[in-house]
Amino acid sequence: MDNDLHLLGNPTVYCCLVAIVWAGADRSREVPSLDAHNSEGTSFVDAPLPDYADAPRPWKRSKQRDKTRQWIASLGASILLLIIVLSPPIPQSLNSQLPTPNSMTKIADLRKNYTQAGLLESDVVANPFEQFKLWFEQAVAADILEPNAMTLATVTAEGKPSARVVLLKAVDDRGFVFYTNYNSQKGVELQNCPYAALVFLWGDLERQVRIEGRVELVSESEATEYFHSRPASSQLGAWASEQSAIIHDRFVLEQRLQQLETEYQNREIPKPPYWGGVRVIPQEIEFWQGRPSRLHDRLRYQLVAGKWQIDRLAP
Ligand SMILES: Cc1cc2nc3c(=O)[nH]c(=O)nc-3n(C[C@H](O)[C@H](O)[C@H](O)COP(=O)(O)O)c2cc1C
Ligand SMILES: Cc1ncc(COP(=O)(O)O)c(C=O)c1O
């Protein structure tokens, strides 16, 4: 928004200043206007062309007026120059920073051969949560963008799959936790069918982790503690957004947020009753490492009679 108000980017400012400079410029060598010529009683058609050197110069301005115009012109030019020199570069919007799309991309030809590492049975630990934490720390160390972003798949009332990305916020031997609005599409789907699948893609490490299992809600006290650890703006966002509902426009959200900001200016923001954590309690966790020739490594942990069993799956 601020960008639009920037002087350097404002064409009106330029037009005004150029108009000032133009209006003030010395144009004393202008030809006489037709009106001025006709005012001497000669018809336009019959009139001889004026001799500029000797022609009467009714349009000639007084020296005082000329000086004032020149002064205005130099003032306009100086302001224009000052704006250009002093204006910081205009921050570009994301849209104008995006690379120009190459319409020649042949999607079917996009592929990568995975060569970085292998995953042997001897490389992994017996507890899949510990193995996950090890890989997660390696993803963090590799500077992967949002390493805790994971695709969450749920099932609709009609038995159709439905997926979106959420953020992992906690993991321990009980499971994998994310936070959301319980009245959202995913929230309603999980109430109807309390099973979910999670997928992490850590592309720079040529790794994928798949998790499947039952879900449970985290305790109110755990959810409240996490809610209050979030930035105040995110806490208000949870109140402002009726997640997954159709809204008229963006203004609806911004207006709600503004009202909430005023309402909770000097007060603690309570956790909305419909907002909290969901824990996916895994029945299966698969660690996938990309290998050449599409002969990837897949090690799957499965909970069998309370014990984690590890199997290698064909890629
Ligand atoms: C990187 C990323 C992280 C996200 N994290 C969350 C999250 O932790 N919780 C959440 O409710 N939505 C999150 N979202 C938004 C969801 O993808 C989704 O748009 C929203 O939850 C509504 O989904 P639903 O209508 O299927 O319930 C995230 C989106 C992205 C792209
Ligand atoms: C709508 C929504 N809710 C919750 C979250 C969870 O993350 P955080 O608690 O860091 O805001 C996200 C993350 O993107 C989100 O988009």
mmCIF file of C-alpha atoms and ligand atoms in Angstrom:
data_model
loop_
_atom_site.group_PDB
_atom_site.id
_atom_site.type_symbol
_atom_site.label_atom_id
_atom_site.label_comp_id
_atom_site.label_asym_id
_atom_site.label_seq_id
_atom_site.Cartn_x
_atom_site.Cartn_y
_atom_site.Cartn_z
ATOM 1 C CA MET A 1 0.000 0.000 0.000
ATOM 2 C CA ASP A 2 2.787 2.415 0.991
ATOM 3 C CA ASN A 3 4.391 1.894 -2.411
ATOM 4 C CA ASP A 4 1.418 3.481 -4.164
ATOM 5 C CA LEU A 5 1.870 6.696 -2.207
ATOM 6 C CA HIS A 6 5.531 7.043 -3.033
ATOM 7 C CA LEU A 7 6.310 10.348 -4.821
ATOM 8 C CA LEU A 8 8.660 8.785 -7.353
ATOM 9 C CA GLY A 9 6.030 6.344 -8.478
ATOM 10 C CA ASN A 10 3.246 8.913 -8.694
ATOM 11 C CA PRO A 11 2.640 10.100 -12.283
ATOM 12 C CA THR A 12 0.443 13.001 -11.098
ATOM 13 C CA VAL A 13 3.435 14.557 -9.327
ATOM 14 C CA TYR A 14 5.480 14.337 -12.520
ATOM 15 C CA CYS A 15 2.697 15.804 -14.683
ATOM 16 C CA CYS A 16 2.229 18.765 -12.315
ATOM 17 C CA LEU A 17 5.931 19.530 -12.175
ATOM 18 C CA VAL A 18 6.443 19.197 -15.911
ATOM 19 C CA ALA A 19 3.426 21.514 -16.412
ATOM 20 C CA ILE A 20 4.981 24.083 -14.065
ATOM 21 C CA VAL A 21 8.319 23.941 -15.906
ATOM 22 C CA TRP A 22 6.611 24.176 -19.289
ATOM 23 C CA ALA A 23 4.344 27.025 -18.239
ATOM 24 C CA GLY A 24 7.252 28.956 -16.857
ATOM 25 C CA ALA A 25 9.676 28.354 -19.745
ATOM 26 C CA ASP A 26 10.639 31.368 -21.923
ATOM 27 C CA ARG A 27 8.646 31.092 -25.124
ATOM 28 C CA SER A 28 9.173 34.698 -26.308
ATOM 29 C CA ARG A 29 10.093 33.445 -29.789
ATOM 30 C CA GLU A 30 6.597 32.065 -30.371
ATOM 31 C CA VAL A 31 4.899 32.997 -33.644
ATOM 32 C CA PRO A 32 2.001 35.437 -33.315
ATOM 33 C CA SER A 33 -1.336 33.808 -32.811
ATOM 34 C CA LEU A 34 -3.913 33.987 -35.608
ATOM 35 C CA ASP A 35 -6.115 36.026 -33.321
ATOM 36 C CA ALA A 36 -3.364 38.532 -32.719
ATOM 37 C CA HIS A 37 -2.772 38.839 -36.463
ATOM 38 C CA ASN A 38 -6.464 39.113 -37.279
ATOM 39 C CA SER A 39 -7.008 41.689 -34.616
ATOM 40 C CA GLU A 40 -5.231 44.155 -36.931
ATOM 41 C CA GLY A 41 -8.222 43.997 -39.327
ATOM 42 C CA THR A 42 -6.728 41.820 -42.112
ATOM 43 C CA SER A 43 -8.560 38.671 -43.085
ATOM 44 C CA PHE A 44 -6.597 35.505 -42.354
ATOM 45 C CA VAL A 45 -6.694 34.346 -45.996
ATOM 46 C CA ASP A 46 -5.354 37.609 -47.476
ATOM 47 C CA ALA A 47 -2.815 38.360 -44.808
ATOM 48 C CA PRO A 48 0.866 38.410 -45.832
ATOM 49 C CA LEU A 49 3.170 36.243 -43.761
ATOM 50 C CA PRO A 50 4.588 38.251 -40.876
ATOM 51 C CA ASP A 51 8.209 39.350 -41.011
ATOM 52 C CA TYR A 52 9.412 38.092 -37.682
ATOM 53 C CA ALA A 53 12.277 40.559 -37.308
ATOM 54 C CA ASP A 54 10.173 43.674 -37.813
ATOM 55 C CA ALA A 55 6.732 42.381 -36.928
ATOM 56 C CA PRO A 56 4.861 44.204 -34.210
ATOM 57 C CA ARG A 57 4.997 42.020 -31.128
ATOM 58 C CA PRO A 58 1.686 42.473 -29.271
ATOM 59 C CA TRP A 59 2.341 39.102 -27.603
ATOM 60 C CA LYS A 60 5.631 40.221 -26.104
ATOM 61 C CA ARG A 61 5.523 39.980 -22.335
ATOM 62 C CA SER A 62 6.839 42.421 -19.827
ATOM 63 C CA LYS A 63 10.342 41.736 -18.411
ATOM 64 C CA GLN A 64 8.876 41.390 -14.906
ATOM 65 C CA ARG A 65 6.449 38.608 -16.041
ATOM 66 C CA ASP A 66 9.262 36.825 -17.859
ATOM 67 C CA LYS A 67 11.378 36.836 -14.734
ATOM 68 C CA THR A 68 8.535 35.440 -12.613
ATOM 69 C CA ARG A 69 7.924 32.636 -15.165
ATOM 70 C CA GLN A 70 11.605 31.768 -15.293
ATOM 71 C CA TRP A 71 11.690 31.703 -11.514
ATOM 72 C CA ILE A 72 8.680 29.321 -11.400
ATOM 73 C CA ALA A 73 10.281 27.119 -14.069
ATOM 74 C CA SER A 74 13.571 26.809 -12.192
ATOM 75 C CA LEU A 75 11.701 26.126 -8.931
ATOM 76 C CA GLY A 76 9.678 23.334 -10.638
ATOM 77 C CA ALA A 77 12.801 21.848 -12.189
ATOM 78 C CA SER A 78 14.630 21.946 -8.835
ATOM 79 C CA ILE A 79 11.750 20.176 -7.032
ATOM 80 C CA LEU A 80 11.643 17.523 -9.778
ATOM 81 C CA LEU A 81 15.382 16.982 -9.450
ATOM 82 C CA LEU A 82 15.169 16.829 -5.624
ATOM 83 C CA ILE A 83 12.416 14.185 -5.724
ATOM 84 C CA ILE A 84 14.414 12.020 -8.104
ATOM 85 C CA VAL A 85 17.636 12.351 -6.100
ATOM 86 C CA LEU A 86 16.109 11.910 -2.624
ATOM 87 C CA SER A 87 13.552 9.195 -3.361
ATOM 88 C CA PRO A 88 14.629 5.741 -2.155
ATOM 89 C CA PRO A 89 14.145 2.919 -4.651
ATOM 90 C CA ILE A 90 10.525 1.739 -4.760
ATOM 91 C CA PRO A 91 10.172 -1.684 -3.136
ATOM 92 C CA GLN A 92 8.771 -3.951 -5.829
ATOM 93 C CA SER A 93 5.728 -6.089 -5.205
ATOM 94 C CA LEU A 94 6.203 -9.862 -5.243
ATOM 95 C CA ASN A 95 4.330 -10.099 -8.531
ATOM 96 C CA SER A 96 6.837 -7.913 -10.356
ATOM 97 C CA GLN A 97 9.771 -9.850 -8.815
ATOM 98 C CA LEU A 98 8.576 -13.215 -10.029
ATOM 99 C CA PRO A 99 10.563 -14.643 -12.922
ATOM 100 C CA THR A 100 9.000 -14.397 -16.371
ATOM 101 C CA PRO A 101 7.267 -17.713 -17.043
ATOM 102 C CA ASN A 102 8.790 -19.806 -19.772
ATOM 103 C CA SER A 103 5.857 -20.969 -21.852
ATOM 104 C CA MET A 104 8.127 -23.554 -23.510
ATOM 105 C CA THR A 105 8.467 -25.736 -20.353
ATOM 106 C CA LYS A 106 7.709 -29.340 -21.198
ATOM 107 C CA ILE A 107 6.390 -30.653 -17.892
ATOM 108 C CA ALA A 108 6.844 -34.280 -18.885
ATOM 109 C CA ASP A 109 10.587 -33.668 -19.270
ATOM 110 C CA LEU A 110 11.046 -32.277 -15.752
ATOM 111 C CA ARG A 111 12.891 -34.895 -13.713
ATOM 112 C CA LYS A 112 15.785 -35.197 -11.294
ATOM 113 C CA ASN A 113 18.054 -38.133 -10.653
ATOM 114 C CA TYR A 114 18.531 -38.688 -6.908
ATOM 115 C CA THR A 115 22.152 -39.340 -6.002
ATOM 116 C CA GLN A 116 22.843 -37.790 -2.578
ATOM 117 C CA ALA A 117 22.542 -40.709 -0.193
ATOM 118 C CA GLY A 118 21.195 -44.174 0.516
ATOM 119 C CA LEU A 119 19.159 -45.531 3.408
ATOM 120 C CA LEU A 120 20.158 -48.962 4.700
ATOM 121 C CA GLU A 121 18.542 -50.886 7.551
ATOM 122 C CA SER A 122 21.795 -50.333 9.452
ATOM 123 C CA ASP A 123 21.404 -46.537 9.047
ATOM 124 C CA VAL A 124 18.177 -46.231 11.056
ATOM 125 C CA VAL A 125 17.341 -46.462 14.761
ATOM 126 C CA ALA A 126 14.657 -48.759 16.220
ATOM 127 C CA ASN A 127 12.339 -45.959 17.398
ATOM 128 C CA PRO A 128 10.715 -44.152 14.414
ATOM 129 C CA PHE A 129 10.150 -40.964 16.441
ATOM 130 C CA GLU A 130 13.886 -40.787 17.126
ATOM 131 C CA GLN A 131 14.575 -41.490 13.441
ATOM 132 C CA PHE A 132 12.142 -38.709 12.497
ATOM 133 C CA LYS A 133 13.830 -36.239 14.861
ATOM 134 C CA LEU A 134 17.218 -37.103 13.338
ATOM 135 C CA TRP A 135 15.991 -36.472 9.797
ATOM 136 C CA PHE A 136 14.116 -33.347 10.913
ATOM 137 C CA GLU A 137 17.273 -31.856 12.447
ATOM 138 C CA GLN A 138 19.133 -32.633 9.215
ATOM 139 C CA ALA A 139 16.372 -30.828 7.265
ATOM 140 C CA VAL A 140 16.737 -27.803 9.579
ATOM 141 C CA ALA A 141 20.539 -27.882 9.203
ATOM 142 C CA ALA A 142 20.131 -28.069 5.404
ATOM 143 C CA ASP A 143 18.158 -24.783 5.564
ATOM 144 C CA ILE A 144 15.087 -26.304 3.973
ATOM 145 C CA LEU A 145 12.268 -23.771 3.666
ATOM 146 C CA GLU A 146 9.652 -24.505 6.354
ATOM 147 C CA PRO A 147 10.918 -28.014 7.192
ATOM 148 C CA ASN A 148 7.880 -28.439 9.462
ATOM 149 C CA ALA A 149 5.396 -27.938 6.593
ATOM 150 C CA MET A 150 3.560 -31.176 5.893
ATOM 151 C CA THR A 151 0.680 -32.232 3.692
ATOM 152 C CA LEU A 152 -2.277 -33.423 5.752
ATOM 153 C CA ALA A 153 -4.743 -35.753 4.058
ATOM 154 C CA THR A 154 -8.180 -36.381 5.520
ATOM 155 C CA VAL A 155 -11.320 -38.126 4.273
ATOM 156 C CA THR A 156 -14.620 -36.406 3.445
ATOM 157 C CA ALA A 157 -18.039 -37.701 4.543
ATOM 158 C CA GLU A 158 -18.387 -39.187 1.035
ATOM 159 C CA GLY A 159 -15.099 -41.086 1.479
ATOM 160 C CA LYS A 160 -13.134 -38.806 -0.861
ATOM 161 C CA PRO A 161 -9.568 -37.714 -0.041
ATOM 162 C CA SER A 162 -8.904 -34.063 0.834
ATOM 163 C CA ALA A 163 -5.433 -32.578 1.402
ATOM 164 C CA ARG A 164 -3.731 -29.333 2.403
ATOM 165 C CA VAL A 165 -0.489 -28.174 4.062
ATOM 166 C CA VAL A 166 -0.237 -27.564 7.828
ATOM 167 C CA LEU A 167 2.690 -26.973 10.184
ATOM 168 C CA LEU A 168 4.060 -29.562 12.573
ATOM 169 C CA LYS A 169 4.247 -27.927 16.002
ATOM 170 C CA ALA A 170 5.272 -30.775 18.277
ATOM 171 C CA VAL A 171 6.473 -34.356 18.076
ATOM 172 C CA ASP A 172 7.118 -36.917 20.772
ATOM 173 C CA ASP A 173 6.418 -40.622 21.282
ATOM 174 C CA ARG A 174 2.683 -39.818 21.416
ATOM 175 C CA GLY A 175 2.568 -38.459 17.865
ATOM 176 C CA PHE A 176 2.718 -35.470 15.499
ATOM 177 C CA VAL A 177 0.792 -32.302 16.443
ATOM 178 C CA PHE A 178 -0.591 -29.469 14.309
ATOM 179 C CA TYR A 179 -2.966 -26.641 15.257
ATOM 180 C CA THR A 180 -6.090 -25.566 13.460
ATOM 181 C CA ASN A 181 -9.718 -24.474 13.598
ATOM 182 C CA TYR A 182 -11.860 -27.464 14.628
ATOM 183 C CA ASN A 183 -14.788 -26.084 12.562
ATOM 184 C CA SER A 184 -12.708 -25.941 9.363
ATOM 185 C CA GLN A 185 -13.189 -28.423 6.529
ATOM 186 C CA LYS A 186 -10.323 -30.592 7.841
ATOM 187 C CA GLY A 187 -11.665 -30.263 11.403
ATOM 188 C CA VAL A 188 -15.126 -31.491 10.413
ATOM 189 C CA GLU A 189 -13.639 -34.287 8.280
ATOM 190 C CA LEU A 190 -11.495 -35.468 11.181
ATOM 191 C CA GLN A 191 -14.538 -35.536 13.468
ATOM 192 C CA ASN A 192 -16.336 -37.782 10.939
ATOM 193 C CA CYS A 193 -13.342 -39.986 10.181
ATOM 194 C CA PRO A 194 -10.559 -39.726 12.790
ATOM 195 C CA TYR A 195 -7.749 -40.954 10.541
ATOM 196 C CA ALA A 196 -5.136 -38.890 8.729
ATOM 197 C CA ALA A 197 -2.025 -39.134 6.596
ATOM 198 C CA LEU A 198 0.913 -36.698 6.736
ATOM 199 C CA VAL A 199 3.642 -36.213 4.122
ATOM 200 C CA PHE A 200 6.872 -34.237 4.516
ATOM 201 C CA LEU A 201 8.878 -33.487 1.368
ATOM 202 C CA TRP A 202 12.447 -32.349 1.992
ATOM 203 C CA GLY A 203 13.424 -32.018 -1.657
ATOM 204 C CA ASP A 204 16.915 -30.613 -1.118
ATOM 205 C CA LEU A 205 17.775 -33.796 0.789
ATOM 206 C CA GLU A 206 15.900 -36.000 -1.699
ATOM 207 C CA ARG A 207 13.781 -37.266 1.206
ATOM 208 C CA GLN A 208 10.119 -37.901 1.974
ATOM 209 C CA VAL A 209 8.450 -39.051 5.194
ATOM 210 C CA ARG A 210 4.935 -40.527 5.264
ATOM 211 C CA ILE A 211 2.921 -40.923 8.446
ATOM 212 C CA GLU A 212 -0.493 -42.577 8.845
ATOM 213 C CA GLY A 213 -2.664 -43.110 11.868
ATOM 214 C CA ARG A 214 -5.575 -42.200 14.111
ATOM 215 C CA VAL A 215 -6.051 -38.682 15.423
ATOM 216 C CA GLU A 216 -6.924 -37.238 18.822
ATOM 217 C CA LEU A 217 -7.320 -33.653 20.062
ATOM 218 C CA VAL A 218 -4.534 -32.305 22.256
ATOM 219 C CA SER A 219 -5.591 -31.299 25.776
ATOM 220 C CA GLU A 220 -7.123 -27.849 26.329
ATOM 221 C CA SER A 221 -4.199 -26.882 28.564
ATOM 222 C CA GLU A 222 -1.616 -27.875 25.907
ATOM 223 C CA ALA A 223 -3.561 -26.001 23.213
ATOM 224 C CA THR A 224 -3.952 -22.908 25.427
ATOM 225 C CA GLU A 225 -0.243 -22.894 26.227
ATOM 226 C CA TYR A 226 0.646 -23.134 22.538
ATOM 227 C CA PHE A 227 -1.966 -20.502 21.559
ATOM 228 C CA HIS A 228 -0.403 -17.960 23.935
ATOM 229 C CA SER A 229 3.072 -18.650 22.547
ATOM 230 C CA ARG A 230 1.941 -17.368 19.122
ATOM 231 C CA PRO A 231 2.341 -13.709 18.037
ATOM 232 C CA ALA A 232 -0.682 -11.607 19.132
ATOM 233 C CA SER A 233 -1.541 -10.950 15.477
ATOM 234 C CA SER A 234 -1.841 -14.714 14.815
ATOM 235 C CA GLN A 235 -3.954 -15.128 17.966
ATOM 236 C CA LEU A 236 -6.341 -12.444 16.694
ATOM 237 C CA GLY A 237 -6.251 -14.052 13.246
ATOM 238 C CA ALA A 238 -7.727 -17.212 14.764
ATOM 239 C CA TRP A 239 -10.663 -15.119 16.055
ATOM 240 C CA ALA A 240 -11.030 -13.121 12.835
ATOM 241 C CA SER A 241 -11.152 -16.050 10.420
ATOM 242 C CA GLU A 242 -14.040 -18.468 10.221
ATOM 243 C CA GLN A 243 -11.689 -20.940 8.542
ATOM 244 C CA SER A 244 -13.024 -22.624 5.360
ATOM 245 C CA ALA A 245 -16.231 -20.504 5.267
ATOM 246 C CA ILE A 246 -17.043 -18.450 2.145
ATOM 247 C CA ILE A 247 -16.464 -14.738 2.754
ATOM 248 C CA HIS A 248 -17.509 -11.762 0.638
ATOM 249 C CA ASP A 249 -14.070 -10.198 0.233
ATOM 250 C CA ARG A 250 -10.724 -9.599 1.975
ATOM 251 C CA PHE A 251 -12.070 -6.399 3.550
ATOM 252 C CA VAL A 252 -14.325 -8.510 5.810
ATOM 253 C CA LEU A 253 -11.224 -10.074 7.405
ATOM 254 C CA GLU A 254 -9.296 -6.825 7.719
ATOM 255 C CA GLN A 255 -12.260 -5.057 9.312
ATOM 256 C CA ARG A 256 -12.713 -7.898 11.823
ATOM 257 C CA LEU A 257 -9.013 -7.851 12.663
ATOM 258 C CA GLN A 258 -9.141 -4.084 13.218
ATOM 259 C CA GLN A 259 -12.111 -4.411 15.583
ATOM 260 C CA LEU A 260 -10.367 -7.211 17.485
ATOM 261 C CA GLU A 261 -7.154 -5.177 17.758
ATOM 262 C CA THR A 262 -9.123 -2.398 19.448
ATOM 263 C CA GLU A 263 -11.047 -4.832 21.659
ATOM 264 C CA TYR A 264 -7.926 -6.628 22.897
ATOM 265 C CA GLN A 265 -5.551 -3.665 22.967
ATOM 266 C CA ASN A 266 -4.542 -4.121 26.607
ATOM 267 C CA ARG A 267 -6.040 -7.527 27.356
ATOM 268 C CA GLU A 268 -4.902 -11.114 27.090
ATOM 269 C CA ILE A 269 -6.401 -12.755 24.006
ATOM 270 C CA PRO A 270 -8.225 -15.941 25.038
ATOM 271 C CA LYS A 271 -7.938 -19.078 22.905
ATOM 272 C CA PRO A 272 -11.087 -19.504 20.818
ATOM 273 C CA PRO A 273 -13.003 -22.599 21.978
ATOM 274 C CA TYR A 274 -13.028 -23.942 18.406
ATOM 275 C CA TRP A 275 -9.227 -23.695 17.979
ATOM 276 C CA GLY A 276 -6.679 -26.255 19.114
ATOM 277 C CA GLY A 277 -4.269 -29.056 18.344
ATOM 278 C CA VAL A 278 -4.673 -32.359 16.589
ATOM 279 C CA ARG A 279 -2.280 -35.215 17.246
ATOM 280 C CA VAL A 280 -1.715 -37.877 14.595
ATOM 281 C CA ILE A 281 -0.836 -41.101 16.419
ATOM 282 C CA PRO A 282 1.125 -43.100 13.854
ATOM 283 C CA GLN A 283 0.445 -46.673 12.981
ATOM 284 C CA GLU A 284 2.999 -46.446 10.146
ATOM 285 C CA ILE A 285 5.957 -44.182 9.349
ATOM 286 C CA GLU A 286 7.926 -44.524 6.125
ATOM 287 C CA PHE A 287 11.336 -42.964 5.434
ATOM 288 C CA TRP A 288 12.105 -42.548 1.737
ATOM 289 C CA GLN A 289 15.485 -41.672 0.288
ATOM 290 C CA GLY A 290 15.775 -40.967 -3.441
ATOM 291 C CA ARG A 291 18.261 -43.159 -5.359
ATOM 292 C CA PRO A 292 19.420 -43.334 -8.992
ATOM 293 C CA SER A 293 17.424 -45.246 -11.631
ATOM 294 C CA ARG A 294 14.279 -44.696 -9.542
ATOM 295 C CA LEU A 295 15.416 -47.546 -7.283
ATOM 296 C CA HIS A 296 14.784 -45.560 -4.127
ATOM 297 C CA ASP A 297 15.168 -46.742 -0.542
ATOM 298 C CA ARG A 298 11.959 -47.123 1.477
ATOM 299 C CA LEU A 299 12.000 -48.223 5.090
ATOM 300 C CA ARG A 300 8.587 -48.541 6.718
ATOM 301 C CA TYR A 301 7.976 -48.786 10.447
ATOM 302 C CA GLN A 302 4.728 -50.506 11.376
ATOM 303 C CA LEU A 303 3.305 -50.882 14.847
ATOM 304 C CA VAL A 304 2.586 -54.603 15.267
ATOM 305 C CA ALA A 305 1.395 -55.860 18.673
ATOM 306 C CA GLY A 306 2.832 -52.780 20.340
ATOM 307 C CA LYS A 307 6.262 -53.113 18.705
ATOM 308 C CA TRP A 308 7.786 -51.231 15.776
ATOM 309 C CA GLN A 309 8.588 -53.572 12.918
ATOM 310 C CA ILE A 310 10.775 -52.326 10.038
ATOM 311 C CA ASP A 311 10.218 -53.508 6.455
ATOM 312 C CA ARG A 312 11.861 -52.519 3.199
ATOM 313 C CA LEU A 313 9.345 -51.677 0.471
ATOM 314 C CA ALA A 314 9.931 -51.802 -3.274
ATOM 315 C CA PRO A 315 10.266 -48.300 -4.734
HETATM 316 C C1 LIG B 1 3.065 -23.605 4.599
HETATM 317 C C2 LIG B 1 1.646 -23.620 5.090
HETATM 318 C C3 LIG B 1 1.393 -23.893 6.414
HETATM 319 C C4 LIG B 1 0.083 -23.918 6.885
HETATM 320 N N1 LIG B 1 -0.134 -24.249 8.181
HETATM 321 C C5 LIG B 1 -1.392 -24.344 8.637
HETATM 322 C C6 LIG B 1 -1.637 -24.811 9.962
HETATM 323 O O1 LIG B 1 -0.725 -25.169 10.723
HETATM 324 N N2 LIG B 1 -2.918 -24.852 10.370
HETATM 325 C C7 LIG B 1 -3.954 -24.508 9.578
HETATM 326 O O2 LIG B 1 -5.094 -24.565 10.027
HETATM 327 N N3 LIG B 1 -3.754 -24.100 8.304
HETATM 328 C C8 LIG B 1 -2.500 -24.023 7.816
HETATM 329 N N4 LIG B 1 -2.275 -23.638 6.518
HETATM 330 C C9 LIG B 1 -3.443 -23.351 5.665
HETATM 331 C C10 LIG B 1 -4.007 -24.688 5.164
HETATM 332 O O3 LIG B 1 -3.200 -25.178 4.105
HETATM 333 C C11 LIG B 1 -5.455 -24.570 4.684
HETATM 334 O O4 LIG B 1 -5.559 -23.580 3.677
HETATM 335 C C12 LIG B 1 -6.407 -24.204 5.807
HETATM 336 O O5 LIG B 1 -6.102 -24.895 7.000
HETATM 337 C C13 LIG B 1 -7.848 -24.549 5.414
HETATM 338 O O6 LIG B 1 -7.947 -25.923 5.106
HETATM 339 P P1 LIG B 1 -9.338 -26.706 5.116
HETATM 340 O O7 LIG B 1 -10.353 -25.788 4.483
HETATM 341 O O8 LIG B 1 -9.112 -27.948 4.323
HETATM 342 O O9 LIG B 1 -9.691 -27.009 6.549
HETATM 343 C C14 LIG B 1 -0.989 -23.633 6.021
HETATM 344 C C15 LIG B 1 -0.732 -23.370 4.673
HETATM 345 C C16 LIG B 1 0.570 -23.374 4.226
HETATM 346 C C17 LIG B 1 0.825 -23.124 2.761
HETATM 347 C C1 LIG B 2 -4.419 -20.565 9.387
HETATM 348 C C2 LIG B 2 -3.244 -21.088 10.151
HETATM 349 N N1 LIG B 2 -3.420 -21.526 11.395
HETATM 350 C C3 LIG B 2 -2.411 -22.012 12.107
HETATM 351 C C4 LIG B 2 -1.145 -22.055 11.607
HETATM 352 C C5 LIG B 2 -0.087 -22.677 12.483
HETATM 353 O O1 LIG B 2 1.088 -22.010 12.577
HETATM 354 P P1 LIG B 2 1.364 -20.869 13.647
HETATM 355 O O2 LIG B 2 0.833 -21.320 14.967
HETATM 356 O O3 LIG B 2 2.849 -20.714 13.599
HETATM 357 O O4 LIG B 2 0.624 -19.644 13.179
HETATM 358 C C6 LIG B 2 -0.908 -21.592 10.308
HETATM 359 C C7 LIG B 2 0.410 -21.621 9.694
HETATM 360 O O5 LIG B 2 0.630 -21.194 8.555
HETATM 361 C C8 LIG B 2 -1.995 -21.097 9.562
HETATM 362 O O6 LIG B 2 -1.836 -20.638 8.285
#
